[in-house]
Coordinates of C-alpha atoms in Angstrom, one line a residue:
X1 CA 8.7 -40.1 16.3
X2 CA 10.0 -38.4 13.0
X3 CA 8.1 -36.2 10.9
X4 CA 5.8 -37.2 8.3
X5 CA 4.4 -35.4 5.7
X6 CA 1.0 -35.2 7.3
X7 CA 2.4 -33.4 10.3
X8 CA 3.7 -30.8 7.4
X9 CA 0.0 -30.4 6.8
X10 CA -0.9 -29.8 10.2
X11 CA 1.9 -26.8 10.4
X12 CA 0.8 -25.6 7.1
X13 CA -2.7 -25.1 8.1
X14 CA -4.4 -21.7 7.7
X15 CA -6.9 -22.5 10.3
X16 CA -4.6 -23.7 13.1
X17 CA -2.0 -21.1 12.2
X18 CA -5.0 -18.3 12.4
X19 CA -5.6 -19.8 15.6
X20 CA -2.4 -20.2 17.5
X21 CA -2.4 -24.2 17.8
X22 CA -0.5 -25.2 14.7
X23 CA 2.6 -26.2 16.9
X24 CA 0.5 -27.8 20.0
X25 CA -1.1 -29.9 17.1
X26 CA 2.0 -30.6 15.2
X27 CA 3.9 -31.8 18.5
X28 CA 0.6 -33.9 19.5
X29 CA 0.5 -36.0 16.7
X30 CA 4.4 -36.5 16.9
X31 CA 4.4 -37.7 21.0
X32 CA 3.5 -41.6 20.9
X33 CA 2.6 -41.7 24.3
X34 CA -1.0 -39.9 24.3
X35 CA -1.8 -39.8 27.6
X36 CA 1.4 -36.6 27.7
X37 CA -0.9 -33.5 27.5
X38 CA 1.1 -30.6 25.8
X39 CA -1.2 -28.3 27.9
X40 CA 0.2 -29.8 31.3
X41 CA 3.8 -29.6 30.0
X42 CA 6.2 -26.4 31.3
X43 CA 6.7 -23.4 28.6
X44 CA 10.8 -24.8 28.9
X45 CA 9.8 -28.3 28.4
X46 CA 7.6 -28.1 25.0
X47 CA 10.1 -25.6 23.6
X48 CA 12.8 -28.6 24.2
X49 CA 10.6 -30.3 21.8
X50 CA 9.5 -27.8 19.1
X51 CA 13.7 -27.9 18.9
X52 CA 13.8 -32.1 18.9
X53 CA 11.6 -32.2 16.6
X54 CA 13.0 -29.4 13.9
X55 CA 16.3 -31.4 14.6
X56 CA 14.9 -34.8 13.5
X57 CA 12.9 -33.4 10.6
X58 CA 15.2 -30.9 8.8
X59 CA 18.3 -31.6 10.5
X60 CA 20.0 -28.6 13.0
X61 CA 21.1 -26.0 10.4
X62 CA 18.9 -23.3 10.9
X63 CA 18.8 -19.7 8.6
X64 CA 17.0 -16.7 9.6
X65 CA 18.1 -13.4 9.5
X66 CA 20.1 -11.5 12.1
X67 CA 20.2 -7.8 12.3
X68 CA 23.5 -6.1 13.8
X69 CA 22.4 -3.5 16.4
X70 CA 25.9 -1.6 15.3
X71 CA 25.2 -0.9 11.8
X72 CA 22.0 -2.6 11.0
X73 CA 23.1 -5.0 8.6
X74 CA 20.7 -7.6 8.7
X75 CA 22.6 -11.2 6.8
X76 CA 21.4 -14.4 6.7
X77 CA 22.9 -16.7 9.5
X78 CA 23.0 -20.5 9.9
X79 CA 22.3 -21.3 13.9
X80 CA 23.0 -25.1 14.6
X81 CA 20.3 -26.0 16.6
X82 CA 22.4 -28.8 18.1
X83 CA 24.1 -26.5 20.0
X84 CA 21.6 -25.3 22.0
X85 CA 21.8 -25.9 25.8
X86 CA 19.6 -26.1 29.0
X87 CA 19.1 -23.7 31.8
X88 CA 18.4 -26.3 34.7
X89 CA 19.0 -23.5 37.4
X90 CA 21.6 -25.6 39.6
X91 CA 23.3 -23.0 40.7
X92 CA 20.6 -21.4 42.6
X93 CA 19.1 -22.3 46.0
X94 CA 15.6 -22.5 45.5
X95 CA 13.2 -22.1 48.2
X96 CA 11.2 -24.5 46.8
X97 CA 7.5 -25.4 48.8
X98 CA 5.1 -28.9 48.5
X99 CA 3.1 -27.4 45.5
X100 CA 5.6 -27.6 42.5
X101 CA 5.7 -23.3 43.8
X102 CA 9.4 -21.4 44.9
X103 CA 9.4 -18.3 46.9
X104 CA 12.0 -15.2 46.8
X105 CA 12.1 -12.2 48.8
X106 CA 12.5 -9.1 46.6
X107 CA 14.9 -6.3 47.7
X108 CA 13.3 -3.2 47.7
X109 CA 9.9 -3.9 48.8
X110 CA 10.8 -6.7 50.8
X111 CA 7.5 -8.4 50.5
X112 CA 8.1 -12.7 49.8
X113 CA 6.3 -13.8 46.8
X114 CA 5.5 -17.6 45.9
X115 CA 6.0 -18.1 42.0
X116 CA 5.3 -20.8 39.7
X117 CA 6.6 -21.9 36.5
X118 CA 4.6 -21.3 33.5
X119 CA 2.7 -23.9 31.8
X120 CA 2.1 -24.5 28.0
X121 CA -1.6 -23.3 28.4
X122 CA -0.8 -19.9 31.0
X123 CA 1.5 -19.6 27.7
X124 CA -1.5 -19.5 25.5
X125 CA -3.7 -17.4 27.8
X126 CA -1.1 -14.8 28.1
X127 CA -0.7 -14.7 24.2
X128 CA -4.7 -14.4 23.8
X129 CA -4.9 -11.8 26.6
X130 CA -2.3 -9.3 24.3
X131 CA -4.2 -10.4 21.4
X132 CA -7.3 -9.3 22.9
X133 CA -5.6 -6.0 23.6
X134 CA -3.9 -5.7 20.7
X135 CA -7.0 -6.3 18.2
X136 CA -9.2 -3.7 20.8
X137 CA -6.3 -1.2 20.4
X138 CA -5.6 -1.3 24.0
X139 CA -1.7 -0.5 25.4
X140 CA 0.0 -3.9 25.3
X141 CA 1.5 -5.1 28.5
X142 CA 3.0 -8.1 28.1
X143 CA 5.3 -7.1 31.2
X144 CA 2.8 -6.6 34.1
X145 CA 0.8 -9.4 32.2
X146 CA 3.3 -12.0 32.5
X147 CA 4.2 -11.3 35.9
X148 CA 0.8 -11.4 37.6
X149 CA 0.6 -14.8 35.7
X150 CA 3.6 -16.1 37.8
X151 CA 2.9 -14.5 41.0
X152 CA 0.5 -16.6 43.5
X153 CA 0.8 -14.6 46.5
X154 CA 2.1 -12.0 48.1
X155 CA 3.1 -12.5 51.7
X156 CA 0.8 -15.1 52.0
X157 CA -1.9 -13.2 50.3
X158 CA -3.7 -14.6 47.0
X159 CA -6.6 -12.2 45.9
X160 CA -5.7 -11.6 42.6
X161 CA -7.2 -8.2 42.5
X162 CA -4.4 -7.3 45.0
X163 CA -1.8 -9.2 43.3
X164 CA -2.4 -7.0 39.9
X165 CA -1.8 -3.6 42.0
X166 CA 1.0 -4.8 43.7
X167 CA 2.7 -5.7 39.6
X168 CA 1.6 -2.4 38.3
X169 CA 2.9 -0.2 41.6
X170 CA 6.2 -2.1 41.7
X171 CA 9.5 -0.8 41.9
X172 CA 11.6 -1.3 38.9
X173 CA 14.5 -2.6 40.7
X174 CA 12.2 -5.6 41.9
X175 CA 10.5 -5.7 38.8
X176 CA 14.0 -6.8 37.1
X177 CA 15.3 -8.8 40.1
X178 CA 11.9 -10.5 39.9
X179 CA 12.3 -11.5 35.8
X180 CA 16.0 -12.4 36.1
X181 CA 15.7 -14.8 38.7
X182 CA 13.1 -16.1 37.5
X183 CA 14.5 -16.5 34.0
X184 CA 17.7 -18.3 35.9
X185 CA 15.3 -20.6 38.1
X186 CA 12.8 -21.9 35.3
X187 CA 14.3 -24.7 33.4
X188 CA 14.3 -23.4 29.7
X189 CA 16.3 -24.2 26.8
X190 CA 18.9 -21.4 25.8
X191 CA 18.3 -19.4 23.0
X192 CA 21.2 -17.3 22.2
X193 CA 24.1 -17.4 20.7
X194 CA 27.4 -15.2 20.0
X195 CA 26.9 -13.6 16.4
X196 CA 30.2 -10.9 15.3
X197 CA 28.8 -9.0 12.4
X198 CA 30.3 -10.1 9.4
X199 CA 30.3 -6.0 8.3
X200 CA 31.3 -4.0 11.3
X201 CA 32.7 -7.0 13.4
X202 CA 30.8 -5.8 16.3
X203 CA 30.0 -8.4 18.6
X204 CA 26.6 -9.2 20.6
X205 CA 24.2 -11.8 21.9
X206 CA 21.3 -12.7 19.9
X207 CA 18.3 -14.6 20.0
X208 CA 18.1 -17.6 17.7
X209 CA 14.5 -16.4 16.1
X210 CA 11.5 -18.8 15.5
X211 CA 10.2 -17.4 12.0
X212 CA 7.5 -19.1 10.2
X213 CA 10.5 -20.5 8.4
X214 CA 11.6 -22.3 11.6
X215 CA 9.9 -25.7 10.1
X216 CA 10.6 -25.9 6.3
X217 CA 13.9 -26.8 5.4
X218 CA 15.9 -24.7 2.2
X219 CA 16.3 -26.1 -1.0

């Protein structure tokens, strides 16, 4: 359903936006069918719907700031949110098994690991596992982190102990053949959009960028 101002309330909170769950709550109270868990939905999925619902609220302009990697200008720039398309991954042959899990053979190492698509809650235990290290003033990895969350097994082999050395000892050629396929075979909703720099005319790929302005519309 459309927004209301008590859903404004809800992304407005101190306490849920402290916590992390203002948007899971916001998007909650919009679904009518309540028996749709936003826990249970994929990462690609409940990002289809923070855009829905921006869309039917404020309407698809969009302005946040973009920052030229040439010259650094940084300009405000309307996105239209309307624009933004789906990665369904129907160009790849998916070695798909029973489970809802794919498998891919990596090229250096050779080894076949099953994979599985991030859910809206592996989303929020990833964010509160760099938290964690962030706050203790540990080294972030949010690489190695997100990959041993995707991975469940390796040739067959599902200790997790042995998983998280394989991640950290991997070559990097896997390591990006690993993330780019798996960013092609996870359906997601595409982000970017071509931006020429309205200073240098530089052209380049950017990342449509969820502020804590994404909600509130401009007077």
């Amino acid at each position: 359903r459309f927004m209301t101002a008590k859903d404004e309330d809800i992304l407005s909170s101190p306490s849920l936006l402290r916590k992390g769950t203002a948007i899971d709550r916001f998007l909650e109270n919009v679904l009518i069918n309540k028996n749709v868990k936003i826990s249970d939905m994929l990462v690609g999925d409940k990002n289809a719907l923070v855009i829905a619902a921006r869309i039917t609220g404020f309407g698809p302009e969009y302005t946040a700031k973009v920052t030229c990697n040439t010259c650094a200008h940084s300009p405000d720039y309307n996105f239209d949110l309307s624009k933004i398309k789906t990665n369904r991954a129907d160009d790849l042959q998916l070695d798909l098994n029973e489970n809802g899990t794919f498998n891919l053979k990596l090229p250096t190492t050779g080894v076949v690991l099953e994979l599985k698509p991030l859910l809206s809650s592996d989303e929020q235990k990833l964010s509160a596992i760099l938290k964690k290290q962030e706050e203790n003033n540990r080294r972030e990895t949010p690489l190695t982190t997100q990959l041993k969350s995707i991975i469940v097994s390796i040739n067959d082999v599902t200790n997790r102990a042995q998983i998280a050395r394989f991640v950290e000892n991997m070559p990097s050629r896997d390591s990006r053949y690993l993330r780019e396929y798996y960013a092609k075979a996870i359906p997601n909703i595409d982000m970017t959009e071509d931006y020429v720099c309205p200073v240098c005319l530089a052209e380049q790929e950017v990342n449509v960028p969820i502020t804590v302005n994404f909600f509130w519309s401009r007077p």
